[in-house]
Every structure is written in C-alpha cells, then in structure tokens.
PDB file of C-alpha atoms in Angstrom:
ATOM      1  CA  MET I   1      79.485 113.144  85.036  1.00 62.00           C
ATOM      2  CA  SER I   2      79.478 109.796  82.813  1.00 64.00           C
ATOM      3  CA  ASP I   3      81.860 107.094  84.120  1.00 66.00           C
ATOM      4  CA  ALA I   4      82.924 106.505  80.079  1.00 66.00           C
ATOM      5  CA  THR I   5      85.202 108.849  78.612  1.00 77.00           C
ATOM      6  CA  GLN I   6      86.495 108.975  75.055  1.00 79.00           C
ATOM      7  CA  ASN I   7      90.246 109.970  76.196  1.00 89.00           C
ATOM      8  CA  PRO I   8      93.053 107.403  76.469  1.00 91.00           C
ATOM      9  CA  PRO I   9      94.222 106.155  79.496  1.00 91.00           C
ATOM     10  CA  LEU I  10      97.424 107.660  80.931  1.00 91.00           C
ATOM     11  CA  PRO I  11     100.894 106.638  80.506  1.00 94.00           C
ATOM     12  CA  LEU I  12     102.645 105.045  83.276  1.00 95.00           C
ATOM     13  CA  GLY I  13     104.620 107.359  85.449  1.00 97.00           C
ATOM     14  CA  TYR I  14     104.420 111.527  86.007  1.00 96.00           C
ATOM     15  CA  SER I  15     102.043 113.649  83.596  1.00 94.00           C
ATOM     16  CA  PRO I  16     102.622 117.166  83.932  1.00 95.00           C
ATOM     17  CA  LEU I  17      99.883 119.908  83.834  1.00 96.00           C
ATOM     18  CA  LYS I  18      99.417 122.719  81.726  1.00 96.00           C
ATOM     19  CA  PRO I  19      99.954 126.228  84.135  1.00 96.00           C
ATOM     20  CA  GLY I  20      96.805 126.821  85.884  1.00 97.00           C
ATOM     21  CA  GLN I  21      95.180 123.853  85.763  1.00 98.00           C
ATOM     22  CA  ILE I  22      94.224 121.258  88.706  1.00 98.00           C
ATOM     23  CA  ALA I  23      93.800 116.969  88.565  1.00 97.00           C
ATOM     24  CA  ASN I  24      92.442 114.908  91.219  1.00 96.00           C
ATOM     25  CA  VAL I  25      91.951 111.102  91.459  1.00 97.00           C
ATOM     26  CA  VAL I  26      88.331 110.015  90.756  1.00 97.00           C
ATOM     27  CA  THR I  27      87.351 106.434  92.554  1.00 98.00           C
ATOM     28  CA  CYS I  28      83.565 105.270  90.797  1.00 98.00           C
ATOM     29  CA  LEU I  29      81.553 103.212  93.225  1.00 98.00           C
ATOM     30  CA  ASP I  30      78.331 101.256  92.504  1.00 98.00           C
ATOM     31  CA  MET I  31      75.800  98.673  93.662  1.00 98.00           C
ATOM     32  CA  ARG I  32      73.768  96.199  91.878  1.00 97.00           C
ATOM     33  CA  THR I  33      71.049  95.585  94.162  1.00 96.00           C
ATOM     34  CA  PRO I  34      69.692  97.502  97.029  1.00 95.00           C
ATOM     35  CA  PRO I  35      71.397  97.456 100.675  1.00 94.00           C
ATOM     36  CA  ALA I  36      69.714  96.641 103.901  1.00 92.00           C
ATOM     37  CA  PRO I  37      67.718  99.404 104.942  1.00 87.00           C
ATOM     38  CA  ARG I  38      70.411 100.641 108.195  1.00 88.00           C
ATOM     39  CA  ALA I  39      68.088 101.339 111.456  1.00 88.00           C
ATOM     40  CA  ALA I  40      67.160 104.794 111.726  1.00 85.00           C
ATOM     41  CA  ARG I  41      69.365 106.403 114.668  1.00 88.00           C
ATOM     42  CA  PRO I  42      68.290 108.810 117.415  1.00 89.00           C
ATOM     43  CA  GLY I  43      67.867 112.558 115.753  1.00 88.00           C
ATOM     44  CA  ASP I  44      66.577 111.267 112.401  1.00 90.00           C
ATOM     45  CA  GLU I  45      63.375 112.687 112.995  1.00 93.00           C
ATOM     46  CA  LYS I  46      64.639 116.168 112.900  1.00 94.00           C
ATOM     47  CA  PHE I  47      65.523 115.796 109.449  1.00 96.00           C
ATOM     48  CA  VAL I  48      63.200 116.187 106.594  1.00 97.00           C
ATOM     49  CA  LEU I  49      63.928 115.777 102.830  1.00 98.00           C
ATOM     50  CA  GLU I  50      61.968 117.777 100.216  1.00 98.00           C
ATOM     51  CA  PRO I  51      61.667 117.748  96.394  1.00 98.00           C
ATOM     52  CA  TRP I  52      63.399 120.731  94.705  1.00 98.00           C
ATOM     53  CA  VAL I  53      61.136 120.845  91.574  1.00 97.00           C
ATOM     54  CA  ARG I  54      62.515 123.189  88.879  1.00 97.00           C
ATOM     55  CA  PRO I  55      64.726 125.514  91.304  1.00 98.00           C
ATOM     56  CA  SER I  56      66.293 128.812  89.145  1.00 98.00           C
ATOM     57  CA  VAL I  57      70.014 128.426  87.672  1.00 99.00           C
ATOM     58  CA  ALA I  58      70.968 131.356  90.239  1.00 98.00           C
ATOM     59  CA  ASP I  59      69.225 129.375  93.525  1.00 99.00           C
ATOM     60  CA  PHE I  60      70.744 125.853  92.310  1.00 99.00           C
ATOM     61  CA  ARG I  61      73.924 127.327  92.117  1.00 99.00           C
ATOM     62  CA  ALA I  62      73.792 129.500  95.220  1.00 98.00           C
ATOM     63  CA  LEU I  63      73.236 125.958  97.394  1.00 98.00           C
ATOM     64  CA  PHE I  64      75.486 124.252  95.031  1.00 99.00           C
ATOM     65  CA  ARG I  65      78.406 126.968  96.154  1.00 98.00           C
ATOM     66  CA  ARG I  66      77.522 126.639  99.976  1.00 98.00           C
ATOM     67  CA  VAL I  67      77.728 123.067  99.804  1.00 98.00           C
ATOM     68  CA  GLY I  68      80.533 122.517  97.431  1.00 97.00           C
ATOM     69  CA  GLU I  69      83.142 125.300  97.746  1.00 97.00           C
ATOM     70  CA  ASP I  70      85.083 123.808 100.505  1.00 97.00           C
ATOM     71  CA  TRP I  71      85.524 120.957  97.673  1.00 97.00           C
ATOM     72  CA  LEU I  72      86.070 122.675  94.522  1.00 98.00           C
ATOM     73  CA  TRP I  73      82.763 121.751  93.077  1.00 98.00           C
ATOM     74  CA  TYR I  74      82.974 123.823  89.937  1.00 97.00           C
ATOM     75  CA  SER I  75      81.453 121.746  87.248  1.00 97.00           C
ATOM     76  CA  ARG I  76      77.921 123.623  87.793  1.00 98.00           C
ATOM     77  CA  LEU I  77      79.456 126.764  87.997  1.00 98.00           C
ATOM     78  CA  ILE I  78      81.514 126.687  84.675  1.00 97.00           C
ATOM     79  CA  MET I  79      78.254 124.858  82.847  1.00 98.00           C
ATOM     80  CA  ALA I  80      76.443 126.975  80.115  1.00 98.00           C
ATOM     81  CA  ASP I  81      73.137 128.542  82.123  1.00 98.00           C
ATOM     82  CA  GLU I  82      71.125 126.700  78.979  1.00 98.00           C
ATOM     83  CA  LYS I  83      72.595 123.165  79.554  1.00 98.00           C
ATOM     84  CA  LEU I  84      71.981 123.510  83.618  1.00 98.00           C
ATOM     85  CA  ARG I  85      68.553 124.981  82.659  1.00 99.00           C
ATOM     86  CA  ALA I  86      68.051 121.323  80.863  1.00 98.00           C
ATOM     87  CA  ILE I  87      69.322 119.528  83.739  1.00 98.00           C
ATOM     88  CA  LEU I  88      67.036 121.071  86.307  1.00 98.00           C
ATOM     89  CA  ASP I  89      64.145 120.701  84.222  1.00 98.00           C
ATOM     90  CA  SER I  90      64.609 117.162  82.808  1.00 97.00           C
ATOM     91  CA  PRO I  91      62.196 114.772  84.324  1.00 95.00           C
ATOM     92  CA  ASP I  92      64.780 112.265  84.564  1.00 95.00           C
ATOM     93  CA  VAL I  93      66.433 114.207  87.034  1.00 97.00           C
ATOM     94  CA  ASP I  94      65.108 114.533  90.846  1.00 97.00           C
ATOM     95  CA  LEU I  95      66.382 116.924  93.052  1.00 98.00           C
ATOM     96  CA  TYR I  96      65.873 117.297  96.704  1.00 98.00           C
ATOM     97  CA  ARG I  97      66.847 119.620 100.004  1.00 99.00           C
ATOM     98  CA  LEU I  98      67.834 117.979 103.332  1.00 98.00           C
ATOM     99  CA  TYR I  99      66.025 120.907 106.055  1.00 98.00           C
ATOM    100  CA  GLU I 100      66.469 120.806 109.679  1.00 96.00           C
ATOM    101  CA  GLY I 101      64.213 123.467 111.728  1.00 94.00           C
ATOM    102  CA  GLY I 102      63.062 124.949 108.353  1.00 93.00           C
ATOM    103  CA  GLU I 103      67.338 125.551 107.642  1.00 96.00           C
ATOM    104  CA  VAL I 104      68.522 123.793 104.776  1.00 98.00           C
ATOM    105  CA  LEU I 105      71.398 121.442 105.455  1.00 98.00           C
ATOM    106  CA  GLY I 106      71.875 119.943 101.913  1.00 98.00           C
ATOM    107  CA  LEU I 107      71.184 118.852  98.505  1.00 99.00           C
ATOM    108  CA  LEU I 108      70.752 115.294  96.518  1.00 99.00           C
ATOM    109  CA  GLU I 109      70.847 115.418  92.954  1.00 98.00           C
ATOM    110  CA  LEU I 110      69.514 111.535  91.499  1.00 98.00           C
ATOM    111  CA  ASP I 111      69.888 111.106  87.528  1.00 97.00           C
ATOM    112  CA  PHE I 112      68.267 108.432  85.649  1.00 96.00           C
ATOM    113  CA  ARG I 113      68.867 110.186  82.128  1.00 95.00           C
ATOM    114  CA  GLU I 114      70.798 106.581  81.186  1.00 94.00           C
ATOM    115  CA  ALA I 115      68.491 103.820  80.895  1.00 91.00           C
ATOM    116  CA  GLY I 116      68.657 101.191  83.858  1.00 93.00           C
ATOM    117  CA  GLN I 117      70.819 103.160  86.161  1.00 96.00           C
ATOM    118  CA  CYS I 118      70.847 105.965  88.294  1.00 97.00           C
ATOM    119  CA  GLU I 119      74.026 108.496  89.243  1.00 98.00           C
ATOM    120  CA  LEU I 120      73.891 109.903  92.602  1.00 98.00           C
ATOM    121  CA  SER I 121      75.169 112.717  91.040  1.00 97.00           C
ATOM    122  CA  PHE I 122      75.442 115.328  94.082  1.00 98.00           C
ATOM    123  CA  PHE I 123      75.130 114.695  97.412  1.00 96.00           C
ATOM    124  CA  GLY I 124      76.623 117.103 100.066  1.00 97.00           C
ATOM    125  CA  LEU I 125      75.983 119.053 103.418  1.00 98.00           C
ATOM    126  CA  VAL I 126      76.572 122.529 104.202  1.00 98.00           C
ATOM    127  CA  PRO I 127      80.056 123.052 106.168  1.00 96.00           C
ATOM    128  CA  GLN I 128      77.917 123.492 109.513  1.00 95.00           C
ATOM    129  CA  ALA I 129      75.648 120.469 109.125  1.00 95.00           C
ATOM    130  CA  ILE I 130      79.033 118.215 108.662  1.00 94.00           C
ATOM    131  CA  GLY I 131      79.524 115.298 111.247  1.00 91.00           C
ATOM    132  CA  LYS I 132      76.058 115.494 112.761  1.00 91.00           C
ATOM    133  CA  GLY I 133      74.191 112.700 111.212  1.00 93.00           C
ATOM    134  CA  ALA I 134      72.599 114.751 108.289  1.00 96.00           C
ATOM    135  CA  GLY I 135      75.251 112.826 105.979  1.00 96.00           C
ATOM    136  CA  ARG I 136      73.797 108.938 106.814  1.00 96.00           C
ATOM    137  CA  TYR I 137      70.044 110.158 106.514  1.00 97.00           C
ATOM    138  CA  LEU I 138      70.647 111.878 103.263  1.00 98.00           C
ATOM    139  CA  VAL I 139      72.700 108.933 101.592  1.00 98.00           C
ATOM    140  CA  ASP I 140      70.208 106.532 102.964  1.00 97.00           C
ATOM    141  CA  ARG I 141      67.029 108.167 102.055  1.00 96.00           C
ATOM    142  CA  GLY I 142      68.539 108.828  98.821  1.00 97.00           C
ATOM    143  CA  ILE I 143      69.934 104.927  98.066  1.00 97.00           C
ATOM    144  CA  ALA I 144      66.214 104.526  98.771  1.00 95.00           C
ATOM    145  CA  LEU I 145      64.831 106.961  96.528  1.00 95.00           C
ATOM    146  CA  ALA I 146      67.014 105.885  93.653  1.00 96.00           C
ATOM    147  CA  TRP I 147      65.776 102.151  94.217  1.00 95.00           C
ATOM    148  CA  ASN I 148      62.161 102.766  94.297  1.00 92.00           C
ATOM    149  CA  ARG I 149      61.424 105.672  92.098  1.00 86.00           C
ATOM    150  CA  GLY I 150      58.456 103.628  90.306  1.00 69.00           C
ATOM    151  CA  GLY I 151      56.684 105.717  87.946  1.00 69.00           C
ATOM    152  CA  ALA I 152      56.929 104.835  84.175  1.00 69.00           C
ATOM    153  CA  ARG I 153      60.495 104.172  84.200  1.00 76.00           C
ATOM    154  CA  PRO I 154      61.561 100.346  84.496  1.00 81.00           C
ATOM    155  CA  PRO I 155      63.197  99.931  87.651  1.00 88.00           C
ATOM    156  CA  ILE I 156      67.174 100.421  87.963  1.00 95.00           C
ATOM    157  CA  GLN I 157      69.748  97.653  87.817  1.00 95.00           C
ATOM    158  CA  ARG I 158      72.559  99.743  88.893  1.00 97.00           C
ATOM    159  CA  LEU I 159      72.972 102.933  91.350  1.00 98.00           C
ATOM    160  CA  TRP I 160      76.648 104.626  91.146  1.00 98.00           C
ATOM    161  CA  VAL I 161      78.370 107.715  92.696  1.00 98.00           C
ATOM    162  CA  HIS I 162      82.174 109.237  92.491  1.00 98.00           C
ATOM    163  CA  THR I 163      84.000 111.082  94.904  1.00 98.00           C
ATOM    164  CA  CYS I 164      87.681 112.334  94.619  1.00 97.00           C
ATOM    165  CA  THR I 165      90.456 113.402  96.093  1.00 97.00           C
ATOM    166  CA  PHE I 166      89.192 116.983  96.789  1.00 97.00           C
ATOM    167  CA  ASP I 167      86.788 115.416  98.759  1.00 97.00           C
ATOM    168  CA  HIS I 168      86.190 115.107 102.353  1.00 94.00           C
ATOM    169  CA  PRO I 169      88.902 112.834 103.584  1.00 94.00           C
ATOM    170  CA  ALA I 170      86.016 110.320 105.385  1.00 95.00           C
ATOM    171  CA  ALA I 171      83.758 110.366 102.140  1.00 97.00           C
ATOM    172  CA  LEU I 172      85.079 107.097 100.439  1.00 98.00           C
ATOM    173  CA  GLY I 173      84.732 105.399 103.418  1.00 97.00           C
ATOM    174  CA  PHE I 174      81.266 106.653 103.837  1.00 97.00           C
ATOM    175  CA  TYR I 175      79.814 105.736 100.611  1.00 98.00           C
ATOM    176  CA  GLN I 176      81.581 102.196 101.117  1.00 98.00           C
ATOM    177  CA  LYS I 177      79.452 102.077 104.710  1.00 96.00           C
ATOM    178  CA  ALA I 178      76.244 102.844 102.854  1.00 96.00           C
ATOM    179  CA  GLY I 179      76.890  99.682 100.397  1.00 97.00           C
ATOM    180  CA  PHE I 180      78.609 101.425  97.405  1.00 98.00           C
ATOM    181  CA  LYS I 181      81.945  99.138  95.810  1.00 98.00           C
ATOM    182  CA  PRO I 182      84.666 100.475  93.740  1.00 98.00           C
ATOM    183  CA  TYR I 183      85.018  99.487  90.283  1.00 98.00           C
ATOM    184  CA  ALA I 184      87.473 102.206  88.839  1.00 97.00           C
ATOM    185  CA  PHE I 185      89.602 105.273  89.011  1.00 96.00           C
ATOM    186  CA  MET I 186      90.088 108.092  86.940  1.00 96.00           C
ATOM    187  CA  VAL I 187      91.875 111.008  86.485  1.00 96.00           C
ATOM    188  CA  GLU I 188      90.107 114.555  86.087  1.00 96.00           C
ATOM    189  CA  VAL I 189      91.964 117.597  84.777  1.00 96.00           C
ATOM    190  CA  GLN I 190      90.416 121.043  84.650  1.00 96.00           C
ATOM    191  CA  ASP I 191      91.298 124.496  85.095  1.00 97.00           C
ATOM    192  CA  ASP I 192      91.564 125.709  88.334  1.00 98.00           C
ATOM    193  CA  PRO I 193      88.041 127.262  89.194  1.00 98.00           C
ATOM    194  CA  ARG I 194      89.982 129.579  92.165  1.00 98.00           C
ATOM    195  CA  LEU I 195      92.030 131.161  89.198  1.00 98.00           C
ATOM    196  CA  THR I 196      89.439 131.568  86.148  1.00 97.00           C
ATOM    197  CA  GLY I 197      87.003 133.480  89.220  1.00 97.00           C
ATOM    198  CA  HIS I 198      84.610 130.699  89.627  1.00 97.00           C
ATOM    199  CA  LEU I 199      85.369 129.941  93.202  1.00 98.00           C
ATOM    200  CA  PRO I 200      87.462 132.488  95.660  1.00 97.00           C
ATOM    201  CA  ARG I 201      91.046 131.421  96.075  1.00 97.00           C
ATOM    202  CA  LYS I 202      90.443 130.673  99.644  1.00 97.00           C
ATOM    203  CA  ALA I 203      88.199 127.630  98.647  1.00 98.00           C
ATOM    204  CA  ALA I 204      89.463 124.506  99.500  1.00 97.00           C
ATOM    205  CA  PRO I 205      92.814 125.164 101.534  1.00 96.00           C
ATOM    206  CA  HIS I 206      93.802 121.627 101.230  1.00 96.00           C
ATOM    207  CA  VAL I 207      94.358 122.131  97.235  1.00 97.00           C
ATOM    208  CA  PRO I 208      97.372 124.806  96.922  1.00 97.00           C
ATOM    209  CA  VAL I 209      96.703 127.288  94.309  1.00 97.00           C
ATOM    210  CA  LEU I 210      99.295 127.819  91.955  1.00 96.00           C
ATOM    211  CA  ASP I 211      99.333 130.994  89.572  1.00 93.00           C
ATOM    212  CA  PRO I 212     100.655 130.473  86.207  1.00 87.00           C
TER     213      PRO I 212
END
C-alpha cells in the first residue's frame, strides 16, 4: 500500500457505496527516528524470527490467509500472481516468519522499495497466537530490522504502517505503544472479498456481509 493517492478527498457527509462494496477507515502512522529499545520480557526466548526467502505464491497466500482472514486481509488474494511474484522476489522486500517450537505463528513484511523509507506492510499473527506476547516481540523485532537493515541501501529516514477499522480493536493502540504516531486518515473502498469468493462468508464476522 502507498500512503499517497490520486483520488480526491471525500465530500463532507455520508457517501453511499455501490452494492457489494465495503469501506474501512485507514489510520496511517509513522516514526522518524528509531524508538528506544524496549526490554525483553519473560518468554521472549521461545520465539524465533526467520527470513522467508522467495516463498511460492501459494505458500505466501496460505499464511497470509491464516493470519489475515479474521481481519479481511484481501489485497494479496486479489492481486495477479505475476505482480505478487515480483514483490516476493524483490531484493527490497524482506519477508519473515515467526516461530515457536517449530510452529509458524506470524508474518512480517518490510518494504524498502521507496527510497529513504520502509513500510511495515504486513504484520500479523495466526489466531491462536494473539494475546500471548508474540505480537510485541514481532513488532519490536520488525522495527529494529527496518532501522538497521544495512547493506548497499542508505539508512531510512521514516518507518510507517497502517491499520484500519477492520483490524483487531487493539491494533491502533498497539502500534502507538511501539512508537508510531498517527499522521493521516484515508478511506478504502473495495469489493467485498467474501462476495467475490476470495474469502469465506464467515470471515471477519465483525463486518456484516451485505448481499447485492
């Protein structure tokens, strides 16, 4: 996702959607300097974050779906295979999987394709890992990796992330506690992926399905 858009601002008041569409309010957050490292917590030693190098499109989408189905993650499900393959192969996109005892708990994607900045483009846990400390460990490691990537690229001046009203209700506060500050709102409109067959109808029960 980009935090820039060519679409005009919405008018004041209510704006109706076409049948079969959904909308969410997106909050963009960023940080311009690395935050002070937070102390490790008991239990962090059980987590292992490993690079995920050039996964297959099918394997990536399988984990993407496991992590994001409850929150209506759909962007990589509707994306053309060739476009997704190019992202997964990009030397400027770093992918990681979080493990505990050999079991995959989460997904982290850092996107350095825009010079001088990094987007924490995808971050999430499988449902059974939520609320057990894995999220804090993963975001802290992700922030450290973004600010300390090294290599031939110059250091970043900005790390940003977005969350939305489809996400876990604690997501916004979680990112703020990690050091991110809100700077913009956007509204995203898309065809409901539960009606297009990209996600099951039971996904994200906190967002009603409205049949056209």
